[in-house]
Coordinates of C-alpha atoms in Angstrom, one line a residue:
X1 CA -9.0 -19.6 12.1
X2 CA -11.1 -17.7 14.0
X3 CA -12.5 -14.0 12.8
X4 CA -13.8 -11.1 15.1
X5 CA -15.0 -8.4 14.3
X6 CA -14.5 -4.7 16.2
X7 CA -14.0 -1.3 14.3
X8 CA -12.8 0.2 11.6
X9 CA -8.9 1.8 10.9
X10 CA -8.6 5.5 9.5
X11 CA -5.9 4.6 7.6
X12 CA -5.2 1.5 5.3
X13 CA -2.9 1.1 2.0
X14 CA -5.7 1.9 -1.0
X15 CA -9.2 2.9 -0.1
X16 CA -10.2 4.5 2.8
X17 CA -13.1 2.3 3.9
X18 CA -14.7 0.3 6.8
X19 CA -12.8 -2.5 7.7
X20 CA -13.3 -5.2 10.8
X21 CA -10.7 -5.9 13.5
X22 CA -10.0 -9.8 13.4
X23 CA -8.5 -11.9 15.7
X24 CA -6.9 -15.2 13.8
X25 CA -5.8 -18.5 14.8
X26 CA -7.8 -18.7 18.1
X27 CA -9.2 -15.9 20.7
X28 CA -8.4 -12.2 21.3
X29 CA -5.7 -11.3 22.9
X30 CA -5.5 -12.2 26.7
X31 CA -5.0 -10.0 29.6
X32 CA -1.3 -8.8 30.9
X33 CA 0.0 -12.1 32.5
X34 CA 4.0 -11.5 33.8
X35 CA 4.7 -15.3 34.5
X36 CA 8.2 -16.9 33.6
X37 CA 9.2 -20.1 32.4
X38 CA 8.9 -21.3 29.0
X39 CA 5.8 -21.5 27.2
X40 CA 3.8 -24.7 26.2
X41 CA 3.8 -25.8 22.8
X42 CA 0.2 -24.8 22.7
X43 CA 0.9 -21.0 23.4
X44 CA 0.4 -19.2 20.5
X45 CA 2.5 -16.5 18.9
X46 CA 0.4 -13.4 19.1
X47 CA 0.6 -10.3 16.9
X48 CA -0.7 -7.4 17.5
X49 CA -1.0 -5.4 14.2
X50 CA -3.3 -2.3 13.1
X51 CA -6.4 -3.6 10.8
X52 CA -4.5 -2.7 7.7
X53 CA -4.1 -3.9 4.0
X54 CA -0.3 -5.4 4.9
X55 CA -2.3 -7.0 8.0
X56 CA -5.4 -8.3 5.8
X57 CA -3.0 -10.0 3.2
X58 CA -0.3 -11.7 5.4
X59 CA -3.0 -13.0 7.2
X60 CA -4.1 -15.6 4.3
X61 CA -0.8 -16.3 4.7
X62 CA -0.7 -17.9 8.2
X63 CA -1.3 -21.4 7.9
X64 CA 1.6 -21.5 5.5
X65 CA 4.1 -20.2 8.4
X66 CA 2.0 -22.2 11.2
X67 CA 2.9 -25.5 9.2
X68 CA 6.6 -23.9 9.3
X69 CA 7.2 -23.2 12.8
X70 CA 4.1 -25.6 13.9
X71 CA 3.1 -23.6 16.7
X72 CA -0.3 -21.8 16.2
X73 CA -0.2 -18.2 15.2
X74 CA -3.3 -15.6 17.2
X75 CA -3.3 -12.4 15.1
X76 CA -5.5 -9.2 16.5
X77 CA -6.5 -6.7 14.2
X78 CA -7.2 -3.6 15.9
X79 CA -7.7 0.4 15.2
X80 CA -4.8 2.8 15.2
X81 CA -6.6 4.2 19.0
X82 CA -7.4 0.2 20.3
X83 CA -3.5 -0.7 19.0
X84 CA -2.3 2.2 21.2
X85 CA -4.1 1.9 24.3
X86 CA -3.5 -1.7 24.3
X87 CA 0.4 -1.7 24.3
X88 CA 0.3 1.1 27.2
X89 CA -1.7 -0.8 28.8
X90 CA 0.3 -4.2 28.5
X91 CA 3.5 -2.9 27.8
X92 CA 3.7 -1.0 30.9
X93 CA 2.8 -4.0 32.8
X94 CA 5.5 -5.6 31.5
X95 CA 3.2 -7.9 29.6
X96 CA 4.1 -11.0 27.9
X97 CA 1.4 -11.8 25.7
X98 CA 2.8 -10.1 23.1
X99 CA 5.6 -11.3 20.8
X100 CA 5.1 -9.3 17.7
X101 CA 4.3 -6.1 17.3
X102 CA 3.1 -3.8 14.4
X103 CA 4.5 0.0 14.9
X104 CA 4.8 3.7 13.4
X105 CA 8.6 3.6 13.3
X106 CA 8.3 7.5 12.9
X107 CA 5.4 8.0 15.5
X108 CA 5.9 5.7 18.2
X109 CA 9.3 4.1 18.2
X110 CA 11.7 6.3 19.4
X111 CA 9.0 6.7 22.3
X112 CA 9.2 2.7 22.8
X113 CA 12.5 2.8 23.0
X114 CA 12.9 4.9 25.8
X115 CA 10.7 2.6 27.3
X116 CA 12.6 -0.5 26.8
X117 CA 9.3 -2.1 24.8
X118 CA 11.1 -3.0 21.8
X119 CA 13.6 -6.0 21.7
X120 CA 17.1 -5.1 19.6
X121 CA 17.3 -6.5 16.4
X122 CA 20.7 -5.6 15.3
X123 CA 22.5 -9.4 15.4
X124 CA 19.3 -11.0 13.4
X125 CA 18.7 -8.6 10.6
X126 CA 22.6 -7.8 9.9
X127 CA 23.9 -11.3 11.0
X128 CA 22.0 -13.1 8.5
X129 CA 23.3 -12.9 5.3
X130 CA 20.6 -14.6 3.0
X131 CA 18.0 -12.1 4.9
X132 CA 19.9 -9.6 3.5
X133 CA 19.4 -6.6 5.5
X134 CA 21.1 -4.2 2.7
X135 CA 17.9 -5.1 0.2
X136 CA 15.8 -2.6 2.1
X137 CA 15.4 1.0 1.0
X138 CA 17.8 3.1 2.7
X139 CA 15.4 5.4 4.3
X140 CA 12.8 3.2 5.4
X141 CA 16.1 1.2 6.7
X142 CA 17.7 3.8 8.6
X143 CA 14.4 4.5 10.2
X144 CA 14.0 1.7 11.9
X145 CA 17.9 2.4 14.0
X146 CA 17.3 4.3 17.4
X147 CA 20.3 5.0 19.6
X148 CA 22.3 2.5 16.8
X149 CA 19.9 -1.0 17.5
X150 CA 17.8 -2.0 14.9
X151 CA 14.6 -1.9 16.3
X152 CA 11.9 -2.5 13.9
X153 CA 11.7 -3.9 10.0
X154 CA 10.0 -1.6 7.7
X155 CA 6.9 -3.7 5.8
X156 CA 4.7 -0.6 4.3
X157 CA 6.4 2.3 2.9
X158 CA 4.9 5.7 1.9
X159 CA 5.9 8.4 -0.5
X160 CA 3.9 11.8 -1.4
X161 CA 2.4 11.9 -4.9
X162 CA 0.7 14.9 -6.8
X163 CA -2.4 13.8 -8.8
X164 CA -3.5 16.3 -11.3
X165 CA -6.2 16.4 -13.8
X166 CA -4.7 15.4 -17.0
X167 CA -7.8 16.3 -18.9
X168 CA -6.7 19.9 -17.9
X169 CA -3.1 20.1 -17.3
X170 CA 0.5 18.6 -17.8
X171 CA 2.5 17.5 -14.7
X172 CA 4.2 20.5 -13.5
X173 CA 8.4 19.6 -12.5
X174 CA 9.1 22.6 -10.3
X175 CA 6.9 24.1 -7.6
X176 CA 6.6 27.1 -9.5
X177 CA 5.0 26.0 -12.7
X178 CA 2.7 24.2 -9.8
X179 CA 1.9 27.2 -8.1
X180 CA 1.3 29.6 -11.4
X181 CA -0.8 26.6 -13.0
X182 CA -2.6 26.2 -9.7
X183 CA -3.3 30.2 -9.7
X184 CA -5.1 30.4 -13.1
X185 CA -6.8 27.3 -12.8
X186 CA -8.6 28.4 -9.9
X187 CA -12.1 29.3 -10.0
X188 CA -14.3 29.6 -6.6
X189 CA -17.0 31.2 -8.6
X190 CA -17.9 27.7 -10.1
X191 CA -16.5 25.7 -7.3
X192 CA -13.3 24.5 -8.5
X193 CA -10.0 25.0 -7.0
X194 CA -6.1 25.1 -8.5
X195 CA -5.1 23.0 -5.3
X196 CA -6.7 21.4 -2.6
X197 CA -4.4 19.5 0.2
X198 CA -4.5 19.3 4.3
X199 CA -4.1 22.5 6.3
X200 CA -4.7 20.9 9.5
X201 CA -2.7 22.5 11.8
X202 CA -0.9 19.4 13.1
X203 CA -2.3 17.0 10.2
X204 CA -0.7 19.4 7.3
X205 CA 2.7 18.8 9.0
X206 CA 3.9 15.8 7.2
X207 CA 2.6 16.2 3.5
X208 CA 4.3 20.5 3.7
X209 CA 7.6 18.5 4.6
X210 CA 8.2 17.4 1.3
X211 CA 7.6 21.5 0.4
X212 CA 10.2 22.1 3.5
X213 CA 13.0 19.7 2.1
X214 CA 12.8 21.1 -1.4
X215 CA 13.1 24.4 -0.5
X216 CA 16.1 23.4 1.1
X217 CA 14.6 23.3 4.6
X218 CA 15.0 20.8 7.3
X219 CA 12.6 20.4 10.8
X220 CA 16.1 20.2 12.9
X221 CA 19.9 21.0 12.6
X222 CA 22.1 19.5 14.5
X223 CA 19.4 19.0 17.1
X224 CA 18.2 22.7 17.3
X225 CA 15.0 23.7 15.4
X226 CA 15.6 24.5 11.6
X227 CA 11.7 26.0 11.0
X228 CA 12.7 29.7 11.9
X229 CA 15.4 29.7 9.1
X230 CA 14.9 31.4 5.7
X231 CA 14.4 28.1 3.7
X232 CA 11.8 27.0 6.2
X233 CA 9.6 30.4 6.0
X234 CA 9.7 30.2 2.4
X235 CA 8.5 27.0 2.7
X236 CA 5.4 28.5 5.0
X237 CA 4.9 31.0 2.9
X238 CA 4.5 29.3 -0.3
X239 CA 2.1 26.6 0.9
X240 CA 0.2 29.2 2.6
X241 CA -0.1 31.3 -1.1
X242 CA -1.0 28.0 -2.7
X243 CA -3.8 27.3 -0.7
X244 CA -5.0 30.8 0.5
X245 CA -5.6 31.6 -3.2
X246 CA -6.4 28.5 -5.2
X247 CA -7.7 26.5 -2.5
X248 CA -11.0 25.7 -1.0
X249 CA -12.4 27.4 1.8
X250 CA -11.9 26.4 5.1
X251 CA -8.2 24.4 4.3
X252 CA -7.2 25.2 7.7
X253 CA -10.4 22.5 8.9
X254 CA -8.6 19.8 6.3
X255 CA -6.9 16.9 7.3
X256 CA -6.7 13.5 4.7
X257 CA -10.6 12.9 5.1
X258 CA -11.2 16.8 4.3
X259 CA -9.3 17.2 1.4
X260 CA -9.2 13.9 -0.6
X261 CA -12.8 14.0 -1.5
X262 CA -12.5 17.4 -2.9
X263 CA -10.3 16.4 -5.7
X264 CA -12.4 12.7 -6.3
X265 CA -15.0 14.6 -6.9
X266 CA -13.6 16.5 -9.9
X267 CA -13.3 20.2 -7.7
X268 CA -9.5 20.8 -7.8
X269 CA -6.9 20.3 -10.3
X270 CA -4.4 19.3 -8.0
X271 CA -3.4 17.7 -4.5
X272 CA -0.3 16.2 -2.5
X273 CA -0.6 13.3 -0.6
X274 CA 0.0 9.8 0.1
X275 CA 0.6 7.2 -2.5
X276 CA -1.4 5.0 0.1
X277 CA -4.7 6.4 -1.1
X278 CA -4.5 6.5 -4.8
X279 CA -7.1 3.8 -4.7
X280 CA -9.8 6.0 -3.8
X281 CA -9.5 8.2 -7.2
X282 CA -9.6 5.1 -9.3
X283 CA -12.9 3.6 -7.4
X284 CA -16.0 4.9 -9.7
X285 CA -18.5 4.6 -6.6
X286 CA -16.8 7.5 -4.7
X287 CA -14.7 9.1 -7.4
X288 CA -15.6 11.4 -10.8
X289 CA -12.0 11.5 -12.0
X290 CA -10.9 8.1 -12.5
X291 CA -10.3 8.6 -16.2
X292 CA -8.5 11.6 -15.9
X293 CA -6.6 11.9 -12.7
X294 CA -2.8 11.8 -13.7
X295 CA -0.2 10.8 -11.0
X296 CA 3.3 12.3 -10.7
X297 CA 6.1 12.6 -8.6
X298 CA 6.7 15.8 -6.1
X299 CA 7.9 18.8 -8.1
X300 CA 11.0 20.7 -7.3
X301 CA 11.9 23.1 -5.4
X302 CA 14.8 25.3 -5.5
X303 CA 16.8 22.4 -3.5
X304 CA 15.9 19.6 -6.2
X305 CA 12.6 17.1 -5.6
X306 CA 12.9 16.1 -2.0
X307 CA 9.5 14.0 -1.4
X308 CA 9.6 11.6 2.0
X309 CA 9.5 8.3 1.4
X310 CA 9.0 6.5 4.8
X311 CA 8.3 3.0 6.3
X312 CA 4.4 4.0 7.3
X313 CA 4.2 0.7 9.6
X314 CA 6.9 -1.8 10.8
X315 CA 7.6 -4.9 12.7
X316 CA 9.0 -5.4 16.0
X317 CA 9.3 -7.9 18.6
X318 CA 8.0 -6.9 22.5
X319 CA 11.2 -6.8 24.8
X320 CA 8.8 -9.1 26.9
X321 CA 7.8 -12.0 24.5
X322 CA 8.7 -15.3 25.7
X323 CA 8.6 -16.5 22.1
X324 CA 11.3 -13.9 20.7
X325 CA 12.9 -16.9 18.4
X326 CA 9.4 -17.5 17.3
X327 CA 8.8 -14.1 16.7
X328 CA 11.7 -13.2 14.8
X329 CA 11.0 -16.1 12.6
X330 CA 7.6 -14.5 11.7
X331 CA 9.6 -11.2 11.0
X332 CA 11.9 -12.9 8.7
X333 CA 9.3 -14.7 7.1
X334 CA 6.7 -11.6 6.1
X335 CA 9.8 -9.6 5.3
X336 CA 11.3 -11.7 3.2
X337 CA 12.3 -11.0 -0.4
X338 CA 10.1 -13.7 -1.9
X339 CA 6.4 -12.3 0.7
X340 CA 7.5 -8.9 0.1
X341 CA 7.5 -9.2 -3.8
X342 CA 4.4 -11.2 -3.5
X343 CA 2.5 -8.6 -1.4
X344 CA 3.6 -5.8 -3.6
X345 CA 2.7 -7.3 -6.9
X346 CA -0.8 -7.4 -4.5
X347 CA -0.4 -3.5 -4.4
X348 CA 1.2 -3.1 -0.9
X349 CA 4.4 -1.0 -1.7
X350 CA 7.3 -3.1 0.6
X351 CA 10.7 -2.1 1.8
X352 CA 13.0 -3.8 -0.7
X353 CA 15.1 -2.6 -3.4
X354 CA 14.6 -6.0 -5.2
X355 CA 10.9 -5.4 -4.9
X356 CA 10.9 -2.2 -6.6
X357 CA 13.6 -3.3 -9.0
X358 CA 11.2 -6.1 -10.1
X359 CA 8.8 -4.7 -13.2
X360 CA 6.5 -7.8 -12.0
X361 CA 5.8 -6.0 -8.7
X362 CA 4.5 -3.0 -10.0
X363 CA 2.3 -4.0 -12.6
X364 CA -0.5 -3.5 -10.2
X365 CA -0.4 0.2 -10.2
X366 CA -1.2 2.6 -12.8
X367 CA 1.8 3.0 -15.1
X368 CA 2.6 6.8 -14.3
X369 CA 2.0 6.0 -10.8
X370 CA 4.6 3.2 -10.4
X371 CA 7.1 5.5 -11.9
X372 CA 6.7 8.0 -9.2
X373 CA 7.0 5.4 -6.6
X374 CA 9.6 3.6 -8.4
X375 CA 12.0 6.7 -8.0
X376 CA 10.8 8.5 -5.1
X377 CA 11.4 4.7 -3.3
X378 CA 15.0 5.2 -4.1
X379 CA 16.0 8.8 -3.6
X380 CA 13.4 9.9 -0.8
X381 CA 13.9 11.4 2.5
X382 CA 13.6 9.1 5.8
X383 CA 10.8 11.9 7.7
X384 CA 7.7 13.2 7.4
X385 CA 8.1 14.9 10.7
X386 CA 10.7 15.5 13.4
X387 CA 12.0 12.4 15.0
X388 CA 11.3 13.4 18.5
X389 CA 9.4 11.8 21.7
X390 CA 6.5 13.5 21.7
X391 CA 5.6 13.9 18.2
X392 CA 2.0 15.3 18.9
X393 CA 3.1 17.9 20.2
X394 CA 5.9 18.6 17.7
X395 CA 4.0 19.0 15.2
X396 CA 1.5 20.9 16.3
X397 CA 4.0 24.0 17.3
X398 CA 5.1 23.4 13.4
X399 CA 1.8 23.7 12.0
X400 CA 1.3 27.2 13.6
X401 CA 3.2 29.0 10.7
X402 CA 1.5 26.7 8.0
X403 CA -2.1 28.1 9.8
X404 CA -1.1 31.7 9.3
X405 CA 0.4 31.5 5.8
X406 CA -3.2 29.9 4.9
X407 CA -5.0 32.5 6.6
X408 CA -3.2 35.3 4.3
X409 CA -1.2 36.4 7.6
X410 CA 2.5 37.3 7.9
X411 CA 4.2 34.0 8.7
X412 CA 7.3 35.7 9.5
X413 CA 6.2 36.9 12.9
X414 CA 4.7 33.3 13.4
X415 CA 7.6 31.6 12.6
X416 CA 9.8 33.5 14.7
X417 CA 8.1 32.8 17.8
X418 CA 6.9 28.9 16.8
X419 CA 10.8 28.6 16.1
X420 CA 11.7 30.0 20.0
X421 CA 8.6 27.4 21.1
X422 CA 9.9 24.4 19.0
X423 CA 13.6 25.0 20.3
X424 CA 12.5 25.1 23.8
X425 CA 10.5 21.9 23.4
X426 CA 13.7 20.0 21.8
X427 CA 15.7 21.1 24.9
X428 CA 13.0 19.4 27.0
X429 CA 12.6 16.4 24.9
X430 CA 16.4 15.9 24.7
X431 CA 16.3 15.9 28.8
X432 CA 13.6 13.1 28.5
X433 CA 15.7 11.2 26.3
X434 CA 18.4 10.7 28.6
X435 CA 16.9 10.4 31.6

């Protein structure tokens, strides 16, 4: 095998750090070649994936399925920006030097669709019985459907989690013991803050919809936009309050790289986010708290504890590939009960109930931690944002009330008129869909 290097991913599964893009099993990538016929026996399967923990590990895994299918496997590791550009660029062009494809089933999919990039799935994954499509998580699963075809397999899933100094504090249940604890702990005078999270206008968006969903909120109803209801500008207006007065300064500047190293460093006393970057607390070399940060799941609302819990990264196989019974065979193989227990018990959190059902698979985590996965995995909401084509853009006429509320303005007003916007953009983005 083959390495390369190129640049670093934002995001990976555990610590946020530099990592190399790789190309395995032979040489990058080739460019968009459109020929027919059947391919050779030496034309490799090629993969394109986003340089990634899940990535990293099913990689030492290759030459296992190589032997398997005994074709050679080419495997290109790239950024989330590089991964983007390149299936525009090659997808468009009806490319067929790529069979399998790693994608944001929430981001990107519903987009691909439309497209005709992604091959259907539906007779593999529900026509095999020892596959056993039923095993994955119901969310994650019914995430990966778009206009009823199976379009992707969920391999990384993601869940919010609320760490908390438990040298200070209890885990608060409800929202409101968070918010009154999070109000007296406060202290800007000496630097240290009840809460500290993303307020990003259009980065905030997908850790405030767990806040949405347990206020009994919901980005869309029946296809029309849901933020200018009641629920939704209580929503606003709490995670405004909780970060206008026991936050740091500047929130509305903080995305995941903003905010996380506020509460590593011992400054806040507590913070929603991504289970994916526990890691980072736990690592003495960039983190004060790893004896005392405390890990526990999304409080309640008045609506219950409604935290996401969504496949971050998938699987598919390019409507183009010319090696689509090849392909699936890698999809089966890397999602199958027996690699997904073995990659989870790695600490990459998977897609199966069996997985999480397994106490072997956990033991990996912290204790408290794996709790809160273990039953947000299982009762979590399918989005982190609205499931629309042009997500960018979504969620950055959502964030507009979050902005205000965390400015100390009215978010009512806000709301009102980011409701009208958001409504006119779903009438739009329906028209795209069925044209």
């Amino acid at each position: 095998m083959s390495i390369t290097s190129k640049n670093p991913t934002r995001r990976t599964f555990g610590k946020i750090a530099a990592g190399m893009a790789v190309t395995i099993g032979g040489a990058a990538l080739g460019g968009c070649s459109t020929g027919g016929g059947k391919p050779s026996p030496d034309t490799p399967l090629r993969i394109m994936a986003i340089n990634h923990v899940w990535s990293q590990a099913i990689r030492k895994h290759l030459p296992e399925f190589e032997e398997r299918i005994g074709r050679r496997v080419s495997m290109s590791l790239l950024t989330s920006d590089q991964l983007a550009n390149s299936y525009n660029v090659k997808l468009n062009a009806s490319a067929t030097d790529i069979d399998v494809m790693m994608v944001r089933a929430l981001q990107e999919q519903l987009l691909f669709a439309h497209n005709g990039w992604l091959a259907d799935l539906t007779g593999l994954v529900e026509g095999d019985a020892a596959y056993n499509w039923a095993d994955f998580l119901q969310a994650p699963r019914e995430r990966s459907v778009t206009a009823r075809k199976v379009l992707s397999v969920p391999v990384v899933t993601e869940r919010p989690v609320l760490y908390y100094r438990k040298d200070l504090v209890k885990a608060p249940a409800t929202l409101d013991e968070l918010m009154e604890t999070a109000l007296r702990l406060a202290d800007r005078q000496r630097n240290f803050f009840g809460y500290v999270g993303r307020g990003q206008r259009s980065g905030a968006v997908t850790m405030w919809s767990s806040f949405l969903y347990s206020f009994g909120g919901a980005f869309t109803l029946q296809g029309r936009s849901g933020i200018g209801r009641p629920e939704a500008i209580t929503a606003y207006e709490y995670y405004g309050r909780l970060l206008e007065r026991a936050g740091p300064p500047g929130a509305t500047n903080m995305s995941l790289e903003q905010a996380m190293p506020i509460f590593a460093q011992g400054k806040a006393a507590f913070y929603v986010d991504a289970d994916a970057i526990y890691t980072n607390f736990l690592d003495p070399k960039i983190s004060t708290v790893q004896d005392t940060v405390g890990f526990a799941p999304f409080p309640a609302g008045p609506a219950g504890a409604r935290p996401f819990n969504i496949p971050s990264w998938s699987l598919g196989i390019s409507a183009f590939s010319r090696l689509r019974d090849e392909a699936w065979q890698f999809l089966r193989w890397a999602t199958s009960p027996e690699m997904v227990r073995r990659l989870q018990a790695g600490g990459i959190p998977g897609a199966r109930q069996s997985a999480w059902s397994d106490p072997a698979t956990l033991a990996s985590f912290p204790a408290d931690l794996a709790r809160s996965m273990q039953a947000q995995a299982r009762t979590g909401v399918g989005l982190d944002r609205p499931d629309v084509l042009q997500v960018g853009r979504a969620r950055d006429i959502i964030g507009r009330p979050l902005v205000a509320g965390i400015l100390g303005q009215p978010v009512g007003p806000v709301a009102r008129e980011a409701d009208a916007e958001f409504a006119d953009f779903l009438i739009r983005d329906n028209r795209h869909r069925e044209a």
